[in-house]
Amino acid sequence: MKPFESAGISLREVESGDLELLRQWRNDPAIRNHMCDTTLIDESQQARWFQNIKMQNADVHFVAEYRNSPIGYINLKARPEGEYESGLYVGNEKYRGSFLSFFIAIAQLDYAFSVLKAKGVFAQVKKTNTAALRFNFKLGYQESDSYQDYINMRLTPSSYKQQRKILTGFIR
């Protein structure tokens, strides 16, 4: 599959050569502590994960690249009725908290809504992860419900289209 380009970010399928870098990023406490599953991932677990994602036709898993360098990871997991659950992290410390985080999310959501024709995109965020909550609200997500330690958020195509115009207006 040809890489998907949007907002200066290239999204390409995860390849076996990416596994160690993705595992290192995923195990970084700055990322891992905000995940639903905070356990450390070993090499064999990462290899099993890769084998599983290769068999999932409805889900997408991409390495996000900026200027031909990997800087993050995104996924979109199929849900019923044409909706997807999103996952994203900026692995390269140099770009965490920068505006490139929004570029990665814009590329992810452009893919979801233009290629996959998603009817909605969901995100699950820990209540303690205030930075991710603010980030998702700026992208146009709305809180849909909450349970235990998590807030579920939903983004519609129309809300995203409106927020995308605002966010990309700052870029130009």
PDB file of C-alpha atoms in Angstrom:
ATOM      1  CA  MET A   1       0.000   0.000   0.000  1.00  0.00           C
ATOM      2  CA  LYS A   2       1.226   3.456  -0.933  1.00  0.00           C
ATOM      3  CA  PRO A   3       1.806   5.865   1.997  1.00  0.00           C
ATOM      4  CA  PHE A   4      -0.981   8.337   2.760  1.00  0.00           C
ATOM      5  CA  GLU A   5       0.153  11.980   2.830  1.00  0.00           C
ATOM      6  CA  SER A   6      -1.600  14.758   4.717  1.00  0.00           C
ATOM      7  CA  ALA A   7      -0.624  17.839   6.736  1.00  0.00           C
ATOM      8  CA  GLY A   8       3.073  17.251   6.014  1.00  0.00           C
ATOM      9  CA  ILE A   9       2.874  13.763   7.564  1.00  0.00           C
ATOM     10  CA  SER A  10       3.277  10.477   5.742  1.00  0.00           C
ATOM     11  CA  LEU A  11       1.412   7.458   7.092  1.00  0.00           C
ATOM     12  CA  ARG A  12       2.795   4.104   6.003  1.00  0.00           C
ATOM     13  CA  GLU A  13       1.935   0.589   7.054  1.00  0.00           C
ATOM     14  CA  VAL A  14       3.870  -0.867   9.973  1.00  0.00           C
ATOM     15  CA  GLU A  15       6.604  -3.201   8.718  1.00  0.00           C
ATOM     16  CA  SER A  16       8.608  -5.842  10.589  1.00  0.00           C
ATOM     17  CA  GLY A  17      11.609  -3.498  10.601  1.00  0.00           C
ATOM     18  CA  ASP A  18       9.606  -1.006  12.700  1.00  0.00           C
ATOM     19  CA  LEU A  19       8.850  -3.386  15.549  1.00  0.00           C
ATOM     20  CA  GLU A  20      11.780  -2.640  17.831  1.00  0.00           C
ATOM     21  CA  LEU A  21      11.376   1.129  17.492  1.00  0.00           C
ATOM     22  CA  LEU A  22       7.621   0.879  18.151  1.00  0.00           C
ATOM     23  CA  ARG A  23       8.266  -1.349  21.172  1.00  0.00           C
ATOM     24  CA  GLN A  24      10.795   1.128  22.585  1.00  0.00           C
ATOM     25  CA  TRP A  25       8.341   3.979  22.115  1.00  0.00           C
ATOM     26  CA  ARG A  26       5.445   1.981  23.593  1.00  0.00           C
ATOM     27  CA  ASN A  27       7.542   1.033  26.636  1.00  0.00           C
ATOM     28  CA  ASP A  28       8.645   4.616  27.304  1.00  0.00           C
ATOM     29  CA  PRO A  29       6.955   5.613  30.599  1.00  0.00           C
ATOM     30  CA  ALA A  30       5.850   8.922  29.047  1.00  0.00           C
ATOM     31  CA  ILE A  31       3.701   6.894  26.631  1.00  0.00           C
ATOM     32  CA  ARG A  32       3.069   3.634  28.484  1.00  0.00           C
ATOM     33  CA  ASN A  33       1.649   5.293  31.598  1.00  0.00           C
ATOM     34  CA  HIS A  34      -1.195   6.786  29.526  1.00  0.00           C
ATOM     35  CA  MET A  35      -2.132   3.492  27.854  1.00  0.00           C
ATOM     36  CA  CYS A  36      -5.023   1.271  28.960  1.00  0.00           C
ATOM     37  CA  ASP A  37      -2.498  -1.546  29.399  1.00  0.00           C
ATOM     38  CA  THR A  38       0.583  -0.141  31.133  1.00  0.00           C
ATOM     39  CA  THR A  39       2.630  -3.337  31.195  1.00  0.00           C
ATOM     40  CA  LEU A  40       6.037  -3.464  29.531  1.00  0.00           C
ATOM     41  CA  ILE A  41       6.032  -5.222  26.166  1.00  0.00           C
ATOM     42  CA  ASP A  42       8.789  -7.726  25.393  1.00  0.00           C
ATOM     43  CA  GLU A  43      10.065  -8.712  21.942  1.00  0.00           C
ATOM     44  CA  SER A  44       7.944 -11.860  21.690  1.00  0.00           C
ATOM     45  CA  GLN A  45       4.772  -9.960  22.637  1.00  0.00           C
ATOM     46  CA  GLN A  46       5.583  -7.333  20.000  1.00  0.00           C
ATOM     47  CA  ALA A  47       6.110 -10.067  17.375  1.00  0.00           C
ATOM     48  CA  ARG A  48       2.745 -11.675  18.272  1.00  0.00           C
ATOM     49  CA  TRP A  49       1.058  -8.262  18.063  1.00  0.00           C
ATOM     50  CA  PHE A  50       2.525  -7.751  14.590  1.00  0.00           C
ATOM     51  CA  GLN A  51       1.323 -11.171  13.415  1.00  0.00           C
ATOM     52  CA  ASN A  52      -2.162 -10.354  14.727  1.00  0.00           C
ATOM     53  CA  ILE A  53      -2.401  -6.957  13.048  1.00  0.00           C
ATOM     54  CA  LYS A  54      -1.329  -8.437   9.711  1.00  0.00           C
ATOM     55  CA  MET A  55      -4.416 -10.672   9.871  1.00  0.00           C
ATOM     56  CA  GLN A  56      -6.848  -7.842  10.707  1.00  0.00           C
ATOM     57  CA  ASN A  57      -8.182  -6.507   7.425  1.00  0.00           C
ATOM     58  CA  ALA A  58     -10.504  -3.877   8.876  1.00  0.00           C
ATOM     59  CA  ASP A  59      -7.958  -2.190  11.183  1.00  0.00           C
ATOM     60  CA  VAL A  60      -5.079   0.041  10.101  1.00  0.00           C
ATOM     61  CA  HIS A  61      -1.723   0.491  11.819  1.00  0.00           C
ATOM     62  CA  PHE A  62       0.652   3.149  10.548  1.00  0.00           C
ATOM     63  CA  VAL A  63       4.020   4.634  11.329  1.00  0.00           C
ATOM     64  CA  ALA A  64       3.783   8.423  11.081  1.00  0.00           C
ATOM     65  CA  GLU A  65       6.768   9.997   9.350  1.00  0.00           C
ATOM     66  CA  TYR A  66       7.880  13.597   9.137  1.00  0.00           C
ATOM     67  CA  ARG A  67      10.596  14.458   6.615  1.00  0.00           C
ATOM     68  CA  ASN A  68      11.182  10.720   6.026  1.00  0.00           C
ATOM     69  CA  SER A  69      11.830   9.999   9.722  1.00  0.00           C
ATOM     70  CA  PRO A  70       9.492   7.958  11.914  1.00  0.00           C
ATOM     71  CA  ILE A  71       8.054  10.114  14.681  1.00  0.00           C
ATOM     72  CA  GLY A  72       4.943   8.290  15.839  1.00  0.00           C
ATOM     73  CA  TYR A  73       2.357   5.563  15.525  1.00  0.00           C
ATOM     74  CA  ILE A  74      -1.364   5.635  14.787  1.00  0.00           C
ATOM     75  CA  ASN A  75      -4.089   3.069  14.483  1.00  0.00           C
ATOM     76  CA  LEU A  76      -7.733   2.968  13.574  1.00  0.00           C
ATOM     77  CA  LYS A  77      -9.655  -0.063  14.810  1.00  0.00           C
ATOM     78  CA  ALA A  78     -12.937  -0.911  13.128  1.00  0.00           C
ATOM     79  CA  ARG A  79     -16.087  -0.740  15.215  1.00  0.00           C
ATOM     80  CA  PRO A  80     -19.660  -1.540  14.176  1.00  0.00           C
ATOM     81  CA  GLU A  81     -21.569   0.633  11.725  1.00  0.00           C
ATOM     82  CA  GLY A  82     -18.616   2.227   9.941  1.00  0.00           C
ATOM     83  CA  GLU A  83     -17.007   3.779  12.988  1.00  0.00           C
ATOM     84  CA  TYR A  84     -13.411   3.506  14.216  1.00  0.00           C
ATOM     85  CA  GLU A  85     -11.502   3.757  17.474  1.00  0.00           C
ATOM     86  CA  SER A  86      -8.340   5.835  17.240  1.00  0.00           C
ATOM     87  CA  GLY A  87      -4.971   5.388  18.852  1.00  0.00           C
ATOM     88  CA  LEU A  88      -2.001   7.705  18.510  1.00  0.00           C
ATOM     89  CA  TYR A  89       1.301   8.448  20.145  1.00  0.00           C
ATOM     90  CA  VAL A  90       4.275  10.586  19.294  1.00  0.00           C
ATOM     91  CA  GLY A  91       7.258   8.347  19.897  1.00  0.00           C
ATOM     92  CA  ASN A  92      10.037  10.749  19.046  1.00  0.00           C
ATOM     93  CA  GLU A  93      10.561  12.886  22.168  1.00  0.00           C
ATOM     94  CA  LYS A  94      11.687  15.843  20.056  1.00  0.00           C
ATOM     95  CA  TYR A  95       8.155  16.245  18.702  1.00  0.00           C
ATOM     96  CA  ARG A  96       6.021  15.456  21.768  1.00  0.00           C
ATOM     97  CA  GLY A  97       3.886  18.399  22.733  1.00  0.00           C
ATOM     98  CA  SER A  98       4.685  20.218  19.492  1.00  0.00           C
ATOM     99  CA  PHE A  99       2.270  21.218  16.778  1.00  0.00           C
ATOM    100  CA  LEU A 100       3.395  18.109  14.875  1.00  0.00           C
ATOM    101  CA  SER A 101       1.173  16.126  17.252  1.00  0.00           C
ATOM    102  CA  PHE A 102      -1.790  17.867  15.623  1.00  0.00           C
ATOM    103  CA  PHE A 103      -0.391  17.146  12.153  1.00  0.00           C
ATOM    104  CA  ILE A 104      -0.221  13.427  12.983  1.00  0.00           C
ATOM    105  CA  ALA A 105      -3.795  13.498  14.279  1.00  0.00           C
ATOM    106  CA  ILE A 106      -4.970  15.454  11.217  1.00  0.00           C
ATOM    107  CA  ALA A 107      -3.341  12.874   8.929  1.00  0.00           C
ATOM    108  CA  GLN A 108      -4.974  10.068  10.935  1.00  0.00           C
ATOM    109  CA  LEU A 109      -8.402  11.681  10.835  1.00  0.00           C
ATOM    110  CA  ASP A 110      -8.113  12.659   7.177  1.00  0.00           C
ATOM    111  CA  TYR A 111      -7.432   8.988   6.463  1.00  0.00           C
ATOM    112  CA  ALA A 112     -10.364   7.894   8.630  1.00  0.00           C
ATOM    113  CA  PHE A 113     -12.880  10.241   7.059  1.00  0.00           C
ATOM    114  CA  SER A 114     -11.665  10.418   3.443  1.00  0.00           C
ATOM    115  CA  VAL A 115     -10.291   6.918   2.800  1.00  0.00           C
ATOM    116  CA  LEU A 116     -12.209   4.741   5.256  1.00  0.00           C
ATOM    117  CA  LYS A 117     -15.331   6.935   5.028  1.00  0.00           C
ATOM    118  CA  ALA A 118     -15.746   6.676   8.801  1.00  0.00           C
ATOM    119  CA  LYS A 119     -19.078   7.777  10.207  1.00  0.00           C
ATOM    120  CA  GLY A 120     -17.392   8.567  13.501  1.00  0.00           C
ATOM    121  CA  VAL A 121     -14.091   8.168  15.331  1.00  0.00           C
ATOM    122  CA  PHE A 122     -13.811   7.294  19.004  1.00  0.00           C
ATOM    123  CA  ALA A 123     -11.024   7.833  21.510  1.00  0.00           C
ATOM    124  CA  GLN A 124     -10.685   6.474  25.016  1.00  0.00           C
ATOM    125  CA  VAL A 125      -8.641   8.724  27.318  1.00  0.00           C
ATOM    126  CA  LYS A 126      -7.607   8.298  30.929  1.00  0.00           C
ATOM    127  CA  LYS A 127      -9.275  10.940  33.090  1.00  0.00           C
ATOM    128  CA  THR A 128      -5.859  11.874  34.478  1.00  0.00           C
ATOM    129  CA  ASN A 129      -4.445  12.544  30.989  1.00  0.00           C
ATOM    130  CA  THR A 130      -5.522  16.176  30.821  1.00  0.00           C
ATOM    131  CA  ALA A 131      -3.160  16.954  27.933  1.00  0.00           C
ATOM    132  CA  ALA A 132      -4.799  14.277  25.734  1.00  0.00           C
ATOM    133  CA  LEU A 133      -8.274  15.451  26.730  1.00  0.00           C
ATOM    134  CA  ARG A 134      -7.462  19.057  25.736  1.00  0.00           C
ATOM    135  CA  PHE A 135      -5.823  17.801  22.536  1.00  0.00           C
ATOM    136  CA  ASN A 136      -8.891  15.786  21.530  1.00  0.00           C
ATOM    137  CA  PHE A 137     -11.296  18.614  22.349  1.00  0.00           C
ATOM    138  CA  LYS A 138      -9.250  20.895  20.054  1.00  0.00           C
ATOM    139  CA  LEU A 139      -9.652  18.308  17.281  1.00  0.00           C
ATOM    140  CA  GLY A 140     -13.431  18.472  17.725  1.00  0.00           C
ATOM    141  CA  TYR A 141     -14.043  15.375  19.844  1.00  0.00           C
ATOM    142  CA  GLN A 142     -16.980  15.511  22.247  1.00  0.00           C
ATOM    143  CA  GLU A 143     -17.241  13.553  25.479  1.00  0.00           C
ATOM    144  CA  SER A 144     -19.711  10.728  24.923  1.00  0.00           C
ATOM    145  CA  ASP A 145     -19.549   8.991  28.299  1.00  0.00           C
ATOM    146  CA  SER A 146     -17.173   7.916  31.024  1.00  0.00           C
ATOM    147  CA  TYR A 147     -16.574   4.923  33.201  1.00  0.00           C
ATOM    148  CA  GLN A 148     -14.093   4.077  35.910  1.00  0.00           C
ATOM    149  CA  ASP A 149     -10.848   5.901  34.991  1.00  0.00           C
ATOM    150  CA  TYR A 150     -11.681   6.656  31.338  1.00  0.00           C
ATOM    151  CA  ILE A 151     -13.517   9.199  29.246  1.00  0.00           C
ATOM    152  CA  ASN A 152     -14.909   8.078  25.903  1.00  0.00           C
ATOM    153  CA  MET A 153     -14.883  10.689  23.191  1.00  0.00           C
ATOM    154  CA  ARG A 154     -16.499  10.760  19.748  1.00  0.00           C
ATOM    155  CA  LEU A 155     -15.691  12.809  16.664  1.00  0.00           C
ATOM    156  CA  THR A 156     -18.134  13.247  13.779  1.00  0.00           C
ATOM    157  CA  PRO A 157     -17.085  14.108  10.219  1.00  0.00           C
ATOM    158  CA  SER A 158     -18.806  17.513  10.394  1.00  0.00           C
ATOM    159  CA  SER A 159     -17.217  18.468  13.715  1.00  0.00           C
ATOM    160  CA  TYR A 160     -13.804  17.391  12.430  1.00  0.00           C
ATOM    161  CA  LYS A 161     -14.203  19.335   9.195  1.00  0.00           C
ATOM    162  CA  GLN A 162     -14.963  22.513  11.157  1.00  0.00           C
ATOM    163  CA  GLN A 163     -12.064  22.056  13.605  1.00  0.00           C
ATOM    164  CA  ARG A 164      -9.646  21.066  10.838  1.00  0.00           C
ATOM    165  CA  LYS A 165     -10.224  24.418   9.153  1.00  0.00           C
ATOM    166  CA  ILE A 166      -9.452  26.217  12.402  1.00  0.00           C
ATOM    167  CA  LEU A 167      -6.316  24.186  13.168  1.00  0.00           C
ATOM    168  CA  THR A 168      -4.886  24.342   9.662  1.00  0.00           C
ATOM    169  CA  GLY A 169      -5.604  28.077   9.592  1.00  0.00           C
ATOM    170  CA  PHE A 170      -2.888  28.516  12.227  1.00  0.00           C
ATOM    171  CA  ILE A 171      -0.427  26.635  10.044  1.00  0.00           C
ATOM    172  CA  ARG A 172      -0.571  28.767   6.932  1.00  0.00           C
TER     173      ARG A 172
END
